[in-house]
Amino acid sequence: MRMVDLIEKKRDNHELTTEEIKFIIDNFTNGSIPDYQMSAFLMATFFNGMTEKERAELTMAMVNSGETIDLHGIEGIKVDKHSTGGVGDTTTLVLGPLVAALDVPVAKMSGRGLGHTGGTIDKLEAVKGFTVEITKEKFMELVNKNKIAVIGQTGNLTPADKKMYALRDVTATVNSIPLIASSIMSKKIAAGADAIVLDVKTGAGAFMKTAKDAEELAQAMVNIGNNVGRNTMAVISDMSQPLGFAIGNALEVKEAIDTLNGNGPEDLTELCLTLGSFMVYLAKKASSLEEAREKLEEVIANGKALEAFKTFLASQGGDASVVDHPSHLPTASYMIELPAKEDGYVQEMIADEIGTAAMMLGAGRATKESVIDLAVGIVLQKKIGDAVKKGESLLTIHSNTENVDNVKELLYNSIIVGSNKVEAPPLIHTHITK
Ligand code: URA
Ligand code: CA
């Protein structure tokens, strides 16, 4: 087989065979296929797309390009959730304990974040003593015992994806549905998921700016999952404004506790119940989505979800007293309000920019080397559609430096207040179950 022939085949819009796709991925990963040939192939794929069969083959070739995590030692159906990313997205922190309380095994491998706020691990490390540096054996044991554990990223998973993504980034081929869908799905499958729930974000703060594009990506991923034997469902949710009120590590842990307590922000609660229902249903712990949702509401009401969070934190060395006393979480030295400059309604929130403001305070990493300040961030008081009076606070900045003029300026530019009354955007656009 020669790469040049396969590039030509894709250029002329013919379907590649299983062997041909495997040849490309294996030989690109081991360095035998040079970047210039892979670039040409990626661009041909960008223009001509891939068939359903090719997408499934590409995904599995990427899964098999490196190590995979074997979770067979854990009882039950391992359902993983993936979000395409957003600002102040506290869902992972809530969903873990929430579904674990219904005996759905949550075996989460997680990374540190780059950008707006930390990743799930950074957020959890806002709890004193909590560690993800546990052995694989301990990890499996904890999931079997408590139904939930988180371990730091280990192993060389999907090296093909890492190399391809780096090349796509500099060849204008990131924005291709088959390439994005196979990239995301390969990582979930390599991490051991039996079933997958996807939260595909749409809106200003998301990768997919329109609901139509988000739906297309979601359907592509659901099809891949179902074609490779992993039950997959997707929710298309709004990211035209941050989710919940809190953006920042300790602040989001507190928000997660409130939500597990039944006192969380409405949008965050609703999204967690929706995604959670899919997880419980796919794990076969309920026979319908409605039943799954009822069961989730029950474990919030009877305290079992909160109890699962405590057990989880304590089992990994964390100070579980934060659950009953959120004041034990790190707090910032200054709380600075952002008063509205005029009467009106919040028309628009530029989620990305609000995330950047949180990063400027120290809540996220600008580079891999940056050190995160776990205490700082932003708590919104107003969201799209809310009425505001001049002088009333739009949000509270939690900072460890007194002068935050540049952050304030960015925030004023990211929250548009005007006289027209606007409706809050719908949180969930649609969902895809098959
Ligand atoms: N996120 C991924 O993991 N892969 C892509 O290709 C795009 C976004
Ligand atoms: Ca939040």
PDB file of N, CA, C and O in Angstrom, residues 272-341:
ATOM      1  N   CYS A 272     -27.902  18.727  34.520  1.00  0.00           N
ATOM      2  CA  CYS A 272     -27.404  17.535  35.225  1.00  0.00           C
ATOM      3  C   CYS A 272     -28.476  16.451  35.277  1.00  0.00           C
ATOM      4  O   CYS A 272     -28.172  15.267  35.127  1.00  0.00           O
ATOM      5  N   LEU A 273     -29.726  16.846  35.486  1.00  0.00           N
ATOM      6  CA  LEU A 273     -30.798  15.838  35.519  1.00  0.00           C
ATOM      7  C   LEU A 273     -30.984  15.210  34.138  1.00  0.00           C
ATOM      8  O   LEU A 273     -31.226  14.011  34.014  1.00  0.00           O
ATOM      9  N   THR A 274     -30.843  16.016  33.091  1.00  0.00           N
ATOM     10  CA  THR A 274     -31.004  15.490  31.735  1.00  0.00           C
ATOM     11  C   THR A 274     -29.859  14.526  31.391  1.00  0.00           C
ATOM     12  O   THR A 274     -30.089  13.380  30.997  1.00  0.00           O
ATOM     13  N   LEU A 275     -28.625  15.000  31.564  1.00  0.00           N
ATOM     14  CA  LEU A 275     -27.477  14.146  31.237  1.00  0.00           C
ATOM     15  C   LEU A 275     -27.452  12.924  32.156  1.00  0.00           C
ATOM     16  O   LEU A 275     -27.162  11.804  31.727  1.00  0.00           O
ATOM     17  N   GLY A 276     -27.777  13.160  33.431  1.00  0.00           N
ATOM     18  CA  GLY A 276     -27.794  12.075  34.403  1.00  0.00           C
ATOM     19  C   GLY A 276     -28.811  11.000  34.030  1.00  0.00           C
ATOM     20  O   GLY A 276     -28.536   9.805  34.151  1.00  0.00           O
ATOM     21  N   SER A 277     -29.976  11.408  33.545  1.00  0.00           N
ATOM     22  CA  SER A 277     -31.004  10.428  33.149  1.00  0.00           C
ATOM     23  C   SER A 277     -30.471   9.533  32.034  1.00  0.00           C
ATOM     24  O   SER A 277     -30.705   8.324  32.030  1.00  0.00           O
ATOM     25  N   PHE A 278     -29.770  10.130  31.094  1.00  0.00           N
ATOM     26  CA  PHE A 278     -29.201   9.348  29.995  1.00  0.00           C
ATOM     27  C   PHE A 278     -28.184   8.342  30.535  1.00  0.00           C
ATOM     28  O   PHE A 278     -28.137   7.194  30.112  1.00  0.00           O
ATOM     29  N   MET A 279     -27.373   8.802  31.486  1.00  0.00           N
ATOM     30  CA  MET A 279     -26.339   7.915  32.051  1.00  0.00           C
ATOM     31  C   MET A 279     -26.967   6.738  32.804  1.00  0.00           C
ATOM     32  O   MET A 279     -26.566   5.587  32.640  1.00  0.00           O
ATOM     33  N   VAL A 280     -27.971   7.059  33.619  1.00  0.00           N
ATOM     34  CA  VAL A 280     -28.629   6.013  34.418  1.00  0.00           C
ATOM     35  C   VAL A 280     -29.346   5.016  33.504  1.00  0.00           C
ATOM     36  O   VAL A 280     -29.288   3.798  33.701  1.00  0.00           O
ATOM     37  N   TYR A 281     -29.970   5.547  32.470  1.00  0.00           N
ATOM     38  CA  TYR A 281     -30.681   4.689  31.521  1.00  0.00           C
ATOM     39  C   TYR A 281     -29.695   3.795  30.762  1.00  0.00           C
ATOM     40  O   TYR A 281     -29.907   2.586  30.638  1.00  0.00           O
ATOM     41  N   LEU A 282     -28.598   4.375  30.277  1.00  0.00           N
ATOM     42  CA  LEU A 282     -27.621   3.578  29.518  1.00  0.00           C
ATOM     43  C   LEU A 282     -26.931   2.542  30.404  1.00  0.00           C
ATOM     44  O   LEU A 282     -26.513   1.493  29.928  1.00  0.00           O
ATOM     45  N   ALA A 283     -26.827   2.848  31.700  1.00  0.00           N
ATOM     46  CA  ALA A 283     -26.217   1.888  32.635  1.00  0.00           C
ATOM     47  C   ALA A 283     -27.229   0.813  33.054  1.00  0.00           C
ATOM     48  O   ALA A 283     -26.921  -0.046  33.877  1.00  0.00           O
ATOM     49  N   LYS A 284     -28.426   0.919  32.490  1.00  0.00           N
ATOM     50  CA  LYS A 284     -29.509  -0.030  32.761  1.00  0.00           C
ATOM     51  C   LYS A 284     -29.932  -0.054  34.234  1.00  0.00           C
ATOM     52  O   LYS A 284     -30.263  -1.096  34.783  1.00  0.00           O
ATOM     53  N   LYS A 285     -29.914   1.125  34.849  1.00  0.00           N
ATOM     54  CA  LYS A 285     -30.387   1.243  36.229  1.00  0.00           C
ATOM     55  C   LYS A 285     -31.802   1.828  36.257  1.00  0.00           C
ATOM     56  O   LYS A 285     -32.338   2.135  37.318  1.00  0.00           O
ATOM     57  N   ALA A 286     -32.381   2.025  35.079  1.00  0.00           N
ATOM     58  CA  ALA A 286     -33.772   2.465  34.967  1.00  0.00           C
ATOM     59  C   ALA A 286     -34.253   2.004  33.601  1.00  0.00           C
ATOM     60  O   ALA A 286     -33.461   1.874  32.671  1.00  0.00           O
ATOM     61  N   SER A 287     -35.560   1.767  33.483  1.00  0.00           N
ATOM     62  CA  SER A 287     -36.044   1.219  32.215  1.00  0.00           C
ATOM     63  C   SER A 287     -36.561   2.288  31.265  1.00  0.00           C
ATOM     64  O   SER A 287     -36.935   1.991  30.137  1.00  0.00           O
ATOM     65  N   SER A 288     -36.577   3.535  31.733  1.00  0.00           N
ATOM     66  CA  SER A 288     -36.928   4.631  30.822  1.00  0.00           C
ATOM     67  C   SER A 288     -36.215   5.892  31.300  1.00  0.00           C
ATOM     68  O   SER A 288     -35.757   5.960  32.453  1.00  0.00           O
ATOM     69  N   LEU A 289     -36.144   6.902  30.431  1.00  0.00           N
ATOM     70  CA  LEU A 289     -35.504   8.160  30.817  1.00  0.00           C
ATOM     71  C   LEU A 289     -36.304   8.846  31.932  1.00  0.00           C
ATOM     72  O   LEU A 289     -35.741   9.457  32.825  1.00  0.00           O
ATOM     73  N   GLU A 290     -37.621   8.696  31.893  1.00  0.00           N
ATOM     74  CA  GLU A 290     -38.478   9.321  32.912  1.00  0.00           C
ATOM     75  C   GLU A 290     -38.200   8.699  34.285  1.00  0.00           C
ATOM     76  O   GLU A 290     -38.081   9.398  35.285  1.00  0.00           O
ATOM     77  N   GLU A 291     -38.105   7.369  34.286  1.00  0.00           N
ATOM     78  CA  GLU A 291     -37.838   6.686  35.554  1.00  0.00           C
ATOM     79  C   GLU A 291     -36.455   7.093  36.074  1.00  0.00           C
ATOM     80  O   GLU A 291     -36.268   7.320  37.280  1.00  0.00           O
ATOM     81  N   ALA A 292     -35.502   7.192  35.167  1.00  0.00           N
ATOM     82  CA  ALA A 292     -34.144   7.578  35.558  1.00  0.00           C
ATOM     83  C   ALA A 292     -34.161   8.948  36.220  1.00  0.00           C
ATOM     84  O   ALA A 292     -33.536   9.170  37.259  1.00  0.00           O
ATOM     85  N   ARG A 293     -34.896   9.866  35.626  1.00  0.00           N
ATOM     86  CA  ARG A 293     -34.962  11.224  36.172  1.00  0.00           C
ATOM     87  C   ARG A 293     -35.605  11.242  37.560  1.00  0.00           C
ATOM     88  O   ARG A 293     -35.122  11.919  38.475  1.00  0.00           O
ATOM     89  N   GLU A 294     -36.664  10.475  37.723  1.00  0.00           N
ATOM     90  CA  GLU A 294     -37.307  10.395  39.045  1.00  0.00           C
ATOM     91  C   GLU A 294     -36.346   9.884  40.097  1.00  0.00           C
ATOM     92  O   GLU A 294     -36.288  10.373  41.219  1.00  0.00           O
ATOM     93  N   LYS A 295     -35.569   8.862  39.709  1.00  0.00           N
ATOM     94  CA  LYS A 295     -34.610   8.296  40.665  1.00  0.00           C
ATOM     95  C   LYS A 295     -33.536   9.321  41.039  1.00  0.00           C
ATOM     96  O   LYS A 295     -33.099   9.378  42.186  1.00  0.00           O
ATOM     97  N   LEU A 296     -33.115  10.119  40.067  1.00  0.00           N
ATOM     98  CA  LEU A 296     -32.105  11.145  40.349  1.00  0.00           C
ATOM     99  C   LEU A 296     -32.669  12.204  41.289  1.00  0.00           C
ATOM    100  O   LEU A 296     -31.999  12.646  42.227  1.00  0.00           O
ATOM    101  N   GLU A 297     -33.904  12.599  41.045  1.00  0.00           N
ATOM    102  CA  GLU A 297     -34.529  13.606  41.919  1.00  0.00           C
ATOM    103  C   GLU A 297     -34.639  13.062  43.342  1.00  0.00           C
ATOM    104  O   GLU A 297     -34.467  13.794  44.311  1.00  0.00           O
ATOM    105  N   GLU A 298     -34.879  11.761  43.429  1.00  0.00           N
ATOM    106  CA  GLU A 298     -35.004  11.126  44.740  1.00  0.00           C
ATOM    107  C   GLU A 298     -33.677  11.159  45.521  1.00  0.00           C
ATOM    108  O   GLU A 298     -33.670  11.474  46.703  1.00  0.00           O
ATOM    109  N   VAL A 299     -32.555  10.835  44.840  1.00  0.00           N
ATOM    110  CA  VAL A 299     -31.281  10.831  45.587  1.00  0.00           C
ATOM    111  C   VAL A 299     -30.787  12.239  45.925  1.00  0.00           C
ATOM    112  O   VAL A 299     -29.961  12.407  46.817  1.00  0.00           O
ATOM    113  N   ILE A 300     -31.307  13.235  45.207  1.00  0.00           N
ATOM    114  CA  ILE A 300     -31.001  14.618  45.620  1.00  0.00           C
ATOM    115  C   ILE A 300     -31.827  14.927  46.876  1.00  0.00           C
ATOM    116  O   ILE A 300     -31.311  15.409  47.878  1.00  0.00           O
ATOM    117  N   ALA A 301     -33.109  14.579  46.817  1.00  0.00           N
ATOM    118  CA  ALA A 301     -34.016  14.895  47.931  1.00  0.00           C
ATOM    119  C   ALA A 301     -33.650  14.144  49.216  1.00  0.00           C
ATOM    120  O   ALA A 301     -33.722  14.707  50.309  1.00  0.00           O
ATOM    121  N   ASN A 302     -33.226  12.874  49.111  1.00  0.00           N
ATOM    122  CA  ASN A 302     -32.959  12.114  50.337  1.00  0.00           C
ATOM    123  C   ASN A 302     -31.509  12.186  50.817  1.00  0.00           C
ATOM    124  O   ASN A 302     -31.128  11.516  51.772  1.00  0.00           O
ATOM    125  N   GLY A 303     -30.686  13.000  50.144  1.00  0.00           N
ATOM    126  CA  GLY A 303     -29.324  13.218  50.631  1.00  0.00           C
ATOM    127  C   GLY A 303     -28.293  12.197  50.176  1.00  0.00           C
ATOM    128  O   GLY A 303     -27.110  12.312  50.488  1.00  0.00           O
ATOM    129  N   LYS A 304     -28.727  11.169  49.428  1.00  0.00           N
ATOM    130  CA  LYS A 304     -27.769  10.130  49.019  1.00  0.00           C
ATOM    131  C   LYS A 304     -26.718  10.656  48.039  1.00  0.00           C
ATOM    132  O   LYS A 304     -25.575  10.205  48.045  1.00  0.00           O
ATOM    133  N   ALA A 305     -27.107  11.602  47.196  1.00  0.00           N
ATOM    134  CA  ALA A 305     -26.155  12.161  46.228  1.00  0.00           C
ATOM    135  C   ALA A 305     -25.055  12.921  46.962  1.00  0.00           C
ATOM    136  O   ALA A 305     -23.864  12.786  46.658  1.00  0.00           O
ATOM    137  N   LEU A 306     -25.457  13.691  47.949  1.00  0.00           N
ATOM    138  CA  LEU A 306     -24.501  14.458  48.737  1.00  0.00           C
ATOM    139  C   LEU A 306     -23.587  13.513  49.529  1.00  0.00           C
ATOM    140  O   LEU A 306     -22.376  13.738  49.629  1.00  0.00           O
ATOM    141  N   GLU A 307     -24.181  12.457  50.056  1.00  0.00           N
ATOM    142  CA  GLU A 307     -23.422  11.455  50.800  1.00  0.00           C
ATOM    143  C   GLU A 307     -22.364  10.799  49.898  1.00  0.00           C
ATOM    144  O   GLU A 307     -21.223  10.581  50.307  1.00  0.00           O
ATOM    145  N   ALA A 308     -22.760  10.519  48.659  1.00  0.00           N
ATOM    146  CA  ALA A 308     -21.814   9.919  47.704  1.00  0.00           C
ATOM    147  C   ALA A 308     -20.646  10.871  47.440  1.00  0.00           C
ATOM    148  O   ALA A 308     -19.499  10.437  47.275  1.00  0.00           O
ATOM    149  N   PHE A 309     -20.915  12.158  47.414  1.00  0.00           N
ATOM    150  CA  PHE A 309     -19.846  13.143  47.196  1.00  0.00           C
ATOM    151  C   PHE A 309     -18.872  13.134  48.367  1.00  0.00           C
ATOM    152  O   PHE A 309     -17.661  13.134  48.200  1.00  0.00           O
ATOM    153  N   LYS A 310     -19.419  13.086  49.592  1.00  0.00           N
ATOM    154  CA  LYS A 310     -18.581  13.048  50.801  1.00  0.00           C
ATOM    155  C   LYS A 310     -17.676  11.819  50.798  1.00  0.00           C
ATOM    156  O   LYS A 310     -16.479  11.914  51.042  1.00  0.00           O
ATOM    157  N   THR A 311     -18.270  10.666  50.527  1.00  0.00           N
ATOM    158  CA  THR A 311     -17.505   9.422  50.540  1.00  0.00           C
ATOM    159  C   THR A 311     -16.397   9.460  49.495  1.00  0.00           C
ATOM    160  O   THR A 311     -15.262   9.068  49.761  1.00  0.00           O
ATOM    161  N   PHE A 312     -16.741   9.958  48.333  1.00  0.00           N
ATOM    162  CA  PHE A 312     -15.786  10.077  47.231  1.00  0.00           C
ATOM    163  C   PHE A 312     -14.601  10.970  47.634  1.00  0.00           C
ATOM    164  O   PHE A 312     -13.435  10.605  47.482  1.00  0.00           O
ATOM    165  N   LEU A 313     -14.900  12.144  48.177  1.00  0.00           N
ATOM    166  CA  LEU A 313     -13.817  13.074  48.567  1.00  0.00           C
ATOM    167  C   LEU A 313     -12.932  12.440  49.636  1.00  0.00           C
ATOM    168  O   LEU A 313     -11.703  12.444  49.521  1.00  0.00           O
ATOM    169  N   ALA A 314     -13.566  11.881  50.665  1.00  0.00           N
ATOM    170  CA  ALA A 314     -12.804  11.312  51.789  1.00  0.00           C
ATOM    171  C   ALA A 314     -11.951  10.135  51.333  1.00  0.00           C
ATOM    172  O   ALA A 314     -10.813   9.977  51.773  1.00  0.00           O
ATOM    173  N   SER A 315     -12.473   9.316  50.419  1.00  0.00           N
ATOM    174  CA  SER A 315     -11.737   8.131  49.959  1.00  0.00           C
ATOM    175  C   SER A 315     -10.471   8.486  49.202  1.00  0.00           C
ATOM    176  O   SER A 315      -9.579   7.667  49.065  1.00  0.00           O
ATOM    177  N   GLN A 316     -10.420   9.713  48.664  1.00  0.00           N
ATOM    178  CA  GLN A 316      -9.216  10.126  47.953  1.00  0.00           C
ATOM    179  C   GLN A 316      -8.459  11.211  48.731  1.00  0.00           C
ATOM    180  O   GLN A 316      -7.773  12.042  48.147  1.00  0.00           O
ATOM    181  N   GLY A 317      -8.603  11.164  50.055  1.00  0.00           N
ATOM    182  CA  GLY A 317      -7.803  12.032  50.921  1.00  0.00           C
ATOM    183  C   GLY A 317      -8.364  13.423  51.152  1.00  0.00           C
ATOM    184  O   GLY A 317      -7.743  14.238  51.826  1.00  0.00           O
ATOM    185  N   GLY A 318      -9.525  13.723  50.592  1.00  0.00           N
ATOM    186  CA  GLY A 318     -10.062  15.078  50.674  1.00  0.00           C
ATOM    187  C   GLY A 318     -10.782  15.360  51.986  1.00  0.00           C
ATOM    188  O   GLY A 318     -11.290  14.450  52.640  1.00  0.00           O
ATOM    189  N   ASP A 319     -10.807  16.626  52.353  1.00  0.00           N
ATOM    190  CA  ASP A 319     -11.501  17.074  53.552  1.00  0.00           C
ATOM    191  C   ASP A 319     -12.998  17.168  53.257  1.00  0.00           C
ATOM    192  O   ASP A 319     -13.476  18.180  52.742  1.00  0.00           O
ATOM    193  N   ALA A 320     -13.721  16.102  53.598  1.00  0.00           N
ATOM    194  CA  ALA A 320     -15.146  16.025  53.241  1.00  0.00           C
ATOM    195  C   ALA A 320     -16.001  16.985  54.060  1.00  0.00           C
ATOM    196  O   ALA A 320     -17.186  17.165  53.774  1.00  0.00           O
ATOM    197  N   SER A 321     -15.403  17.639  55.064  1.00  0.00           N
ATOM    198  CA  SER A 321     -16.193  18.593  55.865  1.00  0.00           C
ATOM    199  C   SER A 321     -16.661  19.773  55.004  1.00  0.00           C
ATOM    200  O   SER A 321     -17.587  20.484  55.375  1.00  0.00           O
ATOM    201  N   VAL A 322     -16.021  19.967  53.826  1.00  0.00           N
ATOM    202  CA  VAL A 322     -16.447  21.082  52.959  1.00  0.00           C
ATOM    203  C   VAL A 322     -17.888  20.912  52.494  1.00  0.00           C
ATOM    204  O   VAL A 322     -18.560  21.894  52.174  1.00  0.00           O
ATOM    205  N   VAL A 323     -18.346  19.685  52.469  1.00  0.00           N
ATOM    206  CA  VAL A 323     -19.700  19.440  51.966  1.00  0.00           C
ATOM    207  C   VAL A 323     -20.745  20.066  52.907  1.00  0.00           C
ATOM    208  O   VAL A 323     -21.695  20.695  52.454  1.00  0.00           O
ATOM    209  N   ASP A 324     -20.521  19.915  54.198  1.00  0.00           N
ATOM    210  CA  ASP A 324     -21.441  20.553  55.149  1.00  0.00           C
ATOM    211  C   ASP A 324     -21.033  21.985  55.472  1.00  0.00           C
ATOM    212  O   ASP A 324     -21.854  22.786  55.903  1.00  0.00           O
ATOM    213  N   HIS A 325     -19.753  22.275  55.277  1.00  0.00           N
ATOM    214  CA  HIS A 325     -19.233  23.620  55.584  1.00  0.00           C
ATOM    215  C   HIS A 325     -18.432  24.147  54.403  1.00  0.00           C
ATOM    216  O   HIS A 325     -17.195  24.131  54.429  1.00  0.00           O
ATOM    217  N   PRO A 326     -19.105  24.626  53.354  1.00  0.00           N
ATOM    218  CA  PRO A 326     -18.378  25.129  52.174  1.00  0.00           C
ATOM    219  C   PRO A 326     -17.388  26.247  52.508  1.00  0.00           C
ATOM    220  O   PRO A 326     -16.485  26.516  51.728  1.00  0.00           O
ATOM    221  N   SER A 327     -17.538  26.863  53.701  1.00  0.00           N
ATOM    222  CA  SER A 327     -16.585  27.912  54.098  1.00  0.00           C
ATOM    223  C   SER A 327     -15.192  27.323  54.331  1.00  0.00           C
ATOM    224  O   SER A 327     -14.211  28.057  54.409  1.00  0.00           O
ATOM    225  N   HIS A 328     -15.096  25.987  54.433  1.00  0.00           N
ATOM    226  CA  HIS A 328     -13.772  25.353  54.550  1.00  0.00           C
ATOM    227  C   HIS A 328     -13.016  25.320  53.212  1.00  0.00           C
ATOM    228  O   HIS A 328     -11.866  24.912  53.166  1.00  0.00           O
ATOM    229  N   LEU A 329     -13.665  25.699  52.148  1.00  0.00           N
ATOM    230  CA  LEU A 329     -12.970  25.780  50.841  1.00  0.00           C
ATOM    231  C   LEU A 329     -12.124  27.052  50.829  1.00  0.00           C
ATOM    232  O   LEU A 329     -12.410  28.005  51.562  1.00  0.00           O
ATOM    233  N   PRO A 330     -11.085  27.088  49.995  1.00  0.00           N
ATOM    234  CA  PRO A 330     -10.284  28.314  49.922  1.00  0.00           C
ATOM    235  C   PRO A 330     -11.140  29.508  49.487  1.00  0.00           C
ATOM    236  O   PRO A 330     -12.011  29.368  48.624  1.00  0.00           O
ATOM    237  N   THR A 331     -10.914  30.644  50.121  1.00  0.00           N
ATOM    238  CA  THR A 331     -11.672  31.844  49.745  1.00  0.00           C
ATOM    239  C   THR A 331     -10.711  32.972  49.366  1.00  0.00           C
ATOM    240  O   THR A 331      -9.587  33.031  49.850  1.00  0.00           O
ATOM    241  N   ALA A 332     -11.173  33.848  48.499  1.00  0.00           N
ATOM    242  CA  ALA A 332     -10.336  34.955  48.021  1.00  0.00           C
ATOM    243  C   ALA A 332     -10.392  36.121  49.008  1.00  0.00           C
ATOM    244  O   ALA A 332     -11.334  36.235  49.794  1.00  0.00           O
ATOM    245  N   SER A 333      -9.373  36.985  48.959  1.00  0.00           N
ATOM    246  CA  SER A 333      -9.287  38.103  49.912  1.00  0.00           C
ATOM    247  C   SER A 333     -10.280  39.222  49.626  1.00  0.00           C
ATOM    248  O   SER A 333     -10.710  39.921  50.526  1.00  0.00           O
ATOM    249  N   TYR A 334     -10.608  39.412  48.342  1.00  0.00           N
ATOM    250  CA  TYR A 334     -11.472  40.548  48.001  1.00  0.00           C
ATOM    251  C   TYR A 334     -12.710  40.067  47.250  1.00  0.00           C
ATOM    252  O   TYR A 334     -12.614  39.206  46.364  1.00  0.00           O
ATOM    253  N   MET A 335     -13.852  40.633  47.611  1.00  0.00           N
ATOM    254  CA  MET A 335     -15.081  40.398  46.847  1.00  0.00           C
ATOM    255  C   MET A 335     -15.515  41.741  46.293  1.00  0.00           C
ATOM    256  O   MET A 335     -15.841  42.652  47.050  1.00  0.00           O
ATOM    257  N   ILE A 336     -15.469  41.848  44.978  1.00  0.00           N
ATOM    258  CA  ILE A 336     -15.684  43.144  44.340  1.00  0.00           C
ATOM    259  C   ILE A 336     -16.902  43.053  43.418  1.00  0.00           C
ATOM    260  O   ILE A 336     -16.973  42.183  42.550  1.00  0.00           O
ATOM    261  N   GLU A 337     -17.873  43.936  43.647  1.00  0.00           N
ATOM    262  CA  GLU A 337     -19.095  43.900  42.828  1.00  0.00           C
ATOM    263  C   GLU A 337     -18.885  44.633  41.500  1.00  0.00           C
ATOM    264  O   GLU A 337     -18.021  45.504  41.396  1.00  0.00           O
ATOM    265  N   LEU A 338     -19.695  44.277  40.525  1.00  0.00           N
ATOM    266  CA  LEU A 338     -19.665  44.973  39.231  1.00  0.00           C
ATOM    267  C   LEU A 338     -21.044  45.614  39.025  1.00  0.00           C
ATOM    268  O   LEU A 338     -21.984  44.955  38.573  1.00  0.00           O
ATOM    269  N   PRO A 339     -21.189  46.890  39.385  1.00  0.00           N
ATOM    270  CA  PRO A 339     -22.514  47.517  39.311  1.00  0.00           C
ATOM    271  C   PRO A 339     -22.942  47.829  37.884  1.00  0.00           C
ATOM    272  O   PRO A 339     -22.121  48.251  37.064  1.00  0.00           O
ATOM    273  N   ALA A 340     -24.223  47.631  37.581  1.00  0.00           N
ATOM    274  CA  ALA A 340     -24.749  47.959  36.248  1.00  0.00           C
ATOM    275  C   ALA A 340     -24.658  49.458  36.032  1.00  0.00           C
ATOM    276  O   ALA A 340     -24.854  50.240  36.967  1.00  0.00           O
ATOM    277  N   LYS A 341     -24.354  49.848  34.795  1.00  0.00           N
ATOM    278  CA  LYS A 341     -24.188  51.278  34.503  1.00  0.00           C
ATOM    279  C   LYS A 341     -25.501  51.936  34.131  1.00  0.00           C
ATOM    280  O   LYS A 341     -25.581  53.147  34.024  1.00  0.00           O
TER     281      LYS A 341
END
